[in-house]
Amino acid sequence: MAHLDLTHFPRVHFNPFGFFARFGKAFSEALHMSRVAEDAMARGETGEALHKTLQREWNALN
């Protein structure tokens, strides 16, 4: 059986936990922003006021 020599290939470090952590962060941010939007619309905010509320909240998250 032939021996496959992989010493000349660069090492690739794949961290699946990093991927899931980033996905989880994006999902939780989206969920949070949808709740903020829902609360703002329940208060009667529309148009520019709603946009400013969401922009302010997004800037606070990031």
PDB file of N, CA and C in Angstrom:
ATOM      1  N   MET A   1       0.845  -1.175   0.000  1.00  0.00           N
ATOM      2  CA  MET A   1       0.000   0.000   0.000  1.00  0.00           C
ATOM      3  C   MET A   1       0.892   1.242   0.000  1.00  0.00           C
ATOM      4  N   ALA A   2       0.583   2.185  -0.853  1.00  0.00           N
ATOM      5  CA  ALA A   2       1.404   3.395  -0.984  1.00  0.00           C
ATOM      6  C   ALA A   2       1.195   4.316   0.212  1.00  0.00           C
ATOM      7  N   HIS A   3       2.290   4.935   0.591  1.00  0.00           N
ATOM      8  CA  HIS A   3       2.226   5.886   1.696  1.00  0.00           C
ATOM      9  C   HIS A   3       1.998   7.285   1.128  1.00  0.00           C
ATOM     10  N   LEU A   4       1.017   7.980   1.630  1.00  0.00           N
ATOM     11  CA  LEU A   4       0.718   9.335   1.168  1.00  0.00           C
ATOM     12  C   LEU A   4       1.434  10.331   2.072  1.00  0.00           C
ATOM     13  N   ASP A   5       2.359  11.065   1.493  1.00  0.00           N
ATOM     14  CA  ASP A   5       3.139  12.031   2.262  1.00  0.00           C
ATOM     15  C   ASP A   5       2.461  13.400   2.185  1.00  0.00           C
ATOM     16  N   LEU A   6       1.957  13.865   3.309  1.00  0.00           N
ATOM     17  CA  LEU A   6       1.256  15.150   3.348  1.00  0.00           C
ATOM     18  C   LEU A   6       2.090  16.252   3.992  1.00  0.00           C
ATOM     19  N   THR A   7       3.386  16.010   4.156  1.00  0.00           N
ATOM     20  CA  THR A   7       4.207  16.989   4.870  1.00  0.00           C
ATOM     21  C   THR A   7       4.399  18.281   4.089  1.00  0.00           C
ATOM     22  N   HIS A   8       4.225  18.241   2.765  1.00  0.00           N
ATOM     23  CA  HIS A   8       4.435  19.457   1.987  1.00  0.00           C
ATOM     24  C   HIS A   8       3.179  20.316   1.873  1.00  0.00           C
ATOM     25  N   PHE A   9       2.055  19.822   2.389  1.00  0.00           N
ATOM     26  CA  PHE A   9       0.832  20.624   2.364  1.00  0.00           C
ATOM     27  C   PHE A   9       0.785  21.539   3.584  1.00  0.00           C
ATOM     28  N   PRO A  10       0.288  22.751   3.406  1.00  0.00           N
ATOM     29  CA  PRO A  10       0.163  23.630   4.581  1.00  0.00           C
ATOM     30  C   PRO A  10      -0.910  23.100   5.527  1.00  0.00           C
ATOM     31  N   ARG A  11      -0.728  23.360   6.770  1.00  0.00           N
ATOM     32  CA  ARG A  11      -1.732  22.942   7.749  1.00  0.00           C
ATOM     33  C   ARG A  11      -2.928  23.868   7.675  1.00  0.00           C
ATOM     34  N   VAL A  12      -4.077  23.301   7.714  1.00  0.00           N
ATOM     35  CA  VAL A  12      -5.311  24.080   7.722  1.00  0.00           C
ATOM     36  C   VAL A  12      -5.981  23.840   9.061  1.00  0.00           C
ATOM     37  N   HIS A  13      -6.190  24.909   9.774  1.00  0.00           N
ATOM     38  CA  HIS A  13      -6.833  24.795  11.079  1.00  0.00           C
ATOM     39  C   HIS A  13      -8.284  25.219  10.939  1.00  0.00           C
ATOM     40  N   PHE A  14      -9.164  24.259  10.961  1.00  0.00           N
ATOM     41  CA  PHE A  14     -10.587  24.555  10.895  1.00  0.00           C
ATOM     42  C   PHE A  14     -11.169  24.391  12.281  1.00  0.00           C
ATOM     43  N   ASN A  15     -11.757  25.445  12.768  1.00  0.00           N
ATOM     44  CA  ASN A  15     -12.357  25.405  14.093  1.00  0.00           C
ATOM     45  C   ASN A  15     -13.871  25.527  13.935  1.00  0.00           C
ATOM     46  N   PRO A  16     -14.587  24.411  13.981  1.00  0.00           N
ATOM     47  CA  PRO A  16     -16.041  24.491  13.811  1.00  0.00           C
ATOM     48  C   PRO A  16     -16.717  25.280  14.922  1.00  0.00           C
ATOM     49  N   PHE A  17     -16.107  25.310  16.101  1.00  0.00           N
ATOM     50  CA  PHE A  17     -16.720  26.048  17.202  1.00  0.00           C
ATOM     51  C   PHE A  17     -16.699  27.547  16.936  1.00  0.00           C
ATOM     52  N   GLY A  18     -15.656  28.024  16.266  1.00  0.00           N
ATOM     53  CA  GLY A  18     -15.606  29.434  15.891  1.00  0.00           C
ATOM     54  C   GLY A  18     -16.713  29.793  14.918  1.00  0.00           C
ATOM     55  N   PHE A  19     -16.964  28.891  13.970  1.00  0.00           N
ATOM     56  CA  PHE A  19     -18.047  29.124  13.014  1.00  0.00           C
ATOM     57  C   PHE A  19     -19.382  29.203  13.728  1.00  0.00           C
ATOM     58  N   PHE A  20     -19.646  28.251  14.617  1.00  0.00           N
ATOM     59  CA  PHE A  20     -20.933  28.244  15.307  1.00  0.00           C
ATOM     60  C   PHE A  20     -21.065  29.415  16.267  1.00  0.00           C
ATOM     61  N   ALA A  21     -19.957  29.857  16.841  1.00  0.00           N
ATOM     62  CA  ALA A  21     -20.007  31.017  17.724  1.00  0.00           C
ATOM     63  C   ALA A  21     -20.383  32.265  16.933  1.00  0.00           C
ATOM     64  N   ARG A  22     -19.793  32.422  15.743  1.00  0.00           N
ATOM     65  CA  ARG A  22     -20.134  33.587  14.913  1.00  0.00           C
ATOM     66  C   ARG A  22     -21.580  33.511  14.446  1.00  0.00           C
ATOM     67  N   PHE A  23     -22.029  32.322  14.060  1.00  0.00           N
ATOM     68  CA  PHE A  23     -23.414  32.155  13.625  1.00  0.00           C
ATOM     69  C   PHE A  23     -24.366  32.462  14.774  1.00  0.00           C
ATOM     70  N   GLY A  24     -24.040  31.976  15.961  1.00  0.00           N
ATOM     71  CA  GLY A  24     -24.885  32.227  17.125  1.00  0.00           C
ATOM     72  C   GLY A  24     -24.959  33.697  17.470  1.00  0.00           C
ATOM     73  N   LYS A  25     -23.837  34.396  17.353  1.00  0.00           N
ATOM     74  CA  LYS A  25     -23.813  35.837  17.628  1.00  0.00           C
ATOM     75  C   LYS A  25     -24.703  36.571  16.630  1.00  0.00           C
ATOM     76  N   ALA A  26     -24.584  36.249  15.352  1.00  0.00           N
ATOM     77  CA  ALA A  26     -25.399  36.900  14.323  1.00  0.00           C
ATOM     78  C   ALA A  26     -26.878  36.616  14.550  1.00  0.00           C
ATOM     79  N   PHE A  27     -27.199  35.378  14.914  1.00  0.00           N
ATOM     80  CA  PHE A  27     -28.592  35.018  15.160  1.00  0.00           C
ATOM     81  C   PHE A  27     -29.147  35.774  16.360  1.00  0.00           C
ATOM     82  N   SER A  28     -28.374  35.870  17.437  1.00  0.00           N
ATOM     83  CA  SER A  28     -28.865  36.566  18.627  1.00  0.00           C
ATOM     84  C   SER A  28     -29.012  38.064  18.365  1.00  0.00           C
ATOM     85  N   GLU A  29     -28.102  38.645  17.551  1.00  0.00           N
ATOM     86  CA  GLU A  29     -28.240  40.061  17.190  1.00  0.00           C
ATOM     87  C   GLU A  29     -29.502  40.286  16.370  1.00  0.00           C
ATOM     88  N   ALA A  30     -29.777  39.408  15.420  1.00  0.00           N
ATOM     89  CA  ALA A  30     -30.977  39.543  14.594  1.00  0.00           C
ATOM     90  C   ALA A  30     -32.235  39.411  15.437  1.00  0.00           C
ATOM     91  N   LEU A  31     -32.233  38.472  16.366  1.00  0.00           N
ATOM     92  CA  LEU A  31     -33.382  38.296  17.247  1.00  0.00           C
ATOM     93  C   LEU A  31     -33.583  39.528  18.122  1.00  0.00           C
ATOM     94  N   HIS A  32     -32.498  40.056  18.657  1.00  0.00           N
ATOM     95  CA  HIS A  32     -32.571  41.256  19.489  1.00  0.00           C
ATOM     96  C   HIS A  32     -33.122  42.440  18.690  1.00  0.00           C
ATOM     97  N   MET A  33     -32.615  42.620  17.471  1.00  0.00           N
ATOM     98  CA  MET A  33     -33.067  43.749  16.654  1.00  0.00           C
ATOM     99  C   MET A  33     -34.537  43.606  16.272  1.00  0.00           C
ATOM    100  N   SER A  34     -35.000  42.388  16.051  1.00  0.00           N
ATOM    101  CA  SER A  34     -36.417  42.210  15.728  1.00  0.00           C
ATOM    102  C   SER A  34     -37.286  42.553  16.932  1.00  0.00           C
ATOM    103  N   ARG A  35     -36.801  42.236  18.136  1.00  0.00           N
ATOM    104  CA  ARG A  35     -37.546  42.606  19.343  1.00  0.00           C
ATOM    105  C   ARG A  35     -37.558  44.114  19.548  1.00  0.00           C
ATOM    106  N   VAL A  36     -36.431  44.771  19.285  1.00  0.00           N
ATOM    107  CA  VAL A  36     -36.365  46.230  19.393  1.00  0.00           C
ATOM    108  C   VAL A  36     -37.336  46.867  18.402  1.00  0.00           C
ATOM    109  N   ALA A  37     -37.356  46.369  17.173  1.00  0.00           N
ATOM    110  CA  ALA A  37     -38.265  46.905  16.157  1.00  0.00           C
ATOM    111  C   ALA A  37     -39.719  46.689  16.556  1.00  0.00           C
ATOM    112  N   GLU A  38     -40.011  45.516  17.085  1.00  0.00           N
ATOM    113  CA  GLU A  38     -41.377  45.217  17.508  1.00  0.00           C
ATOM    114  C   GLU A  38     -41.818  46.155  18.629  1.00  0.00           C
ATOM    115  N   ASP A  39     -40.944  46.385  19.603  1.00  0.00           N
ATOM    116  CA  ASP A  39     -41.259  47.303  20.702  1.00  0.00           C
ATOM    117  C   ASP A  39     -41.452  48.728  20.195  1.00  0.00           C
ATOM    118  N   ALA A  40     -40.590  49.162  19.284  1.00  0.00           N
ATOM    119  CA  ALA A  40     -40.685  50.521  18.745  1.00  0.00           C
ATOM    120  C   ALA A  40     -41.982  50.708  17.963  1.00  0.00           C
ATOM    121  N   MET A  41     -42.355  49.713  17.176  1.00  0.00           N
ATOM    122  CA  MET A  41     -43.603  49.822  16.414  1.00  0.00           C
ATOM    123  C   MET A  41     -44.814  49.773  17.336  1.00  0.00           C
ATOM    124  N   ALA A  42     -44.710  49.034  18.439  1.00  0.00           N
ATOM    125  CA  ALA A  42     -45.801  49.000  19.412  1.00  0.00           C
ATOM    126  C   ALA A  42     -45.981  50.371  20.067  1.00  0.00           C
ATOM    127  N   ARG A  43     -44.875  51.135  20.182  1.00  0.00           N
ATOM    128  CA  ARG A  43     -44.962  52.499  20.716  1.00  0.00           C
ATOM    129  C   ARG A  43     -45.452  53.484  19.663  1.00  0.00           C
ATOM    130  N   GLY A  44     -45.630  53.023  18.439  1.00  0.00           N
ATOM    131  CA  GLY A  44     -46.146  53.881  17.379  1.00  0.00           C
ATOM    132  C   GLY A  44     -45.081  54.528  16.520  1.00  0.00           C
ATOM    133  N   GLU A  45     -43.841  54.104  16.649  1.00  0.00           N
ATOM    134  CA  GLU A  45     -42.773  54.678  15.828  1.00  0.00           C
ATOM    135  C   GLU A  45     -42.870  54.142  14.402  1.00  0.00           C
ATOM    136  N   THR A  46     -42.726  55.048  13.462  1.00  0.00           N
ATOM    137  CA  THR A  46     -42.701  54.661  12.049  1.00  0.00           C
ATOM    138  C   THR A  46     -41.655  55.500  11.336  1.00  0.00           C
ATOM    139  N   GLY A  47     -41.333  55.111  10.140  1.00  0.00           N
ATOM    140  CA  GLY A  47     -40.463  55.895   9.277  1.00  0.00           C
ATOM    141  C   GLY A  47     -39.126  56.245   9.888  1.00  0.00           C
ATOM    142  N   GLU A  48     -38.831  57.547   9.890  1.00  0.00           N
ATOM    143  CA  GLU A  48     -37.525  58.040  10.325  1.00  0.00           C
ATOM    144  C   GLU A  48     -37.271  57.760  11.805  1.00  0.00           C
ATOM    145  N   ALA A  49     -38.297  57.878  12.636  1.00  0.00           N
ATOM    146  CA  ALA A  49     -38.123  57.618  14.072  1.00  0.00           C
ATOM    147  C   ALA A  49     -37.754  56.159  14.316  1.00  0.00           C
ATOM    148  N   LEU A  50     -38.413  55.258  13.608  1.00  0.00           N
ATOM    149  CA  LEU A  50     -38.103  53.830  13.729  1.00  0.00           C
ATOM    150  C   LEU A  50     -36.685  53.555  13.232  1.00  0.00           C
ATOM    151  N   HIS A  51     -36.329  54.168  12.119  1.00  0.00           N
ATOM    152  CA  HIS A  51     -34.983  53.994  11.572  1.00  0.00           C
ATOM    153  C   HIS A  51     -33.927  54.465  12.570  1.00  0.00           C
ATOM    154  N   LYS A  52     -34.141  55.617  13.184  1.00  0.00           N
ATOM    155  CA  LYS A  52     -33.169  56.150  14.146  1.00  0.00           C
ATOM    156  C   LYS A  52     -33.056  55.253  15.377  1.00  0.00           C
ATOM    157  N   THR A  53     -34.183  54.721  15.838  1.00  0.00           N
ATOM    158  CA  THR A  53     -34.157  53.805  16.982  1.00  0.00           C
ATOM    159  C   THR A  53     -33.342  52.559  16.662  1.00  0.00           C
ATOM    160  N   LEU A  54     -33.592  51.970  15.496  1.00  0.00           N
ATOM    161  CA  LEU A  54     -32.869  50.757  15.108  1.00  0.00           C
ATOM    162  C   LEU A  54     -31.388  51.043  14.881  1.00  0.00           C
ATOM    163  N   GLN A  55     -31.093  52.188  14.282  1.00  0.00           N
ATOM    164  CA  GLN A  55     -29.692  52.546  14.044  1.00  0.00           C
ATOM    165  C   GLN A  55     -28.954  52.756  15.365  1.00  0.00           C
ATOM    166  N   ARG A  56     -29.605  53.425  16.310  1.00  0.00           N
ATOM    167  CA  ARG A  56     -28.998  53.663  17.625  1.00  0.00           C
ATOM    168  C   ARG A  56     -28.739  52.335  18.347  1.00  0.00           C
ATOM    169  N   GLU A  57     -29.698  51.433  18.278  1.00  0.00           N
ATOM    170  CA  GLU A  57     -29.546  50.129  18.935  1.00  0.00           C
ATOM    171  C   GLU A  57     -28.458  49.294  18.268  1.00  0.00           C
ATOM    172  N   TRP A  58     -28.392  49.319  16.931  1.00  0.00           N
ATOM    173  CA  TRP A  58     -27.369  48.568  16.202  1.00  0.00           C
ATOM    174  C   TRP A  58     -25.976  49.085  16.547  1.00  0.00           C
ATOM    175  N   ASN A  59     -25.836  50.411  16.620  1.00  0.00           N
ATOM    176  CA  ASN A  59     -24.544  50.996  16.979  1.00  0.00           C
ATOM    177  C   ASN A  59     -24.152  50.631  18.408  1.00  0.00           C
ATOM    178  N   ALA A  60     -25.130  50.505  19.288  1.00  0.00           N
ATOM    179  CA  ALA A  60     -24.842  50.099  20.669  1.00  0.00           C
ATOM    180  C   ALA A  60     -24.376  48.638  20.722  1.00  0.00           C
ATOM    181  N   LEU A  61     -24.923  47.800  19.847  1.00  0.00           N
ATOM    182  CA  LEU A  61     -24.513  46.387  19.807  1.00  0.00           C
ATOM    183  C   LEU A  61     -23.105  46.231  19.261  1.00  0.00           C
ATOM    184  N   ASN A  62     -22.782  47.002  18.256  1.00  0.00           N
ATOM    185  CA  ASN A  62     -21.491  46.857  17.590  1.00  0.00           C
ATOM    186  C   ASN A  62     -20.644  48.024  17.938  1.00  0.00           C
TER     187      ASN A  62
END
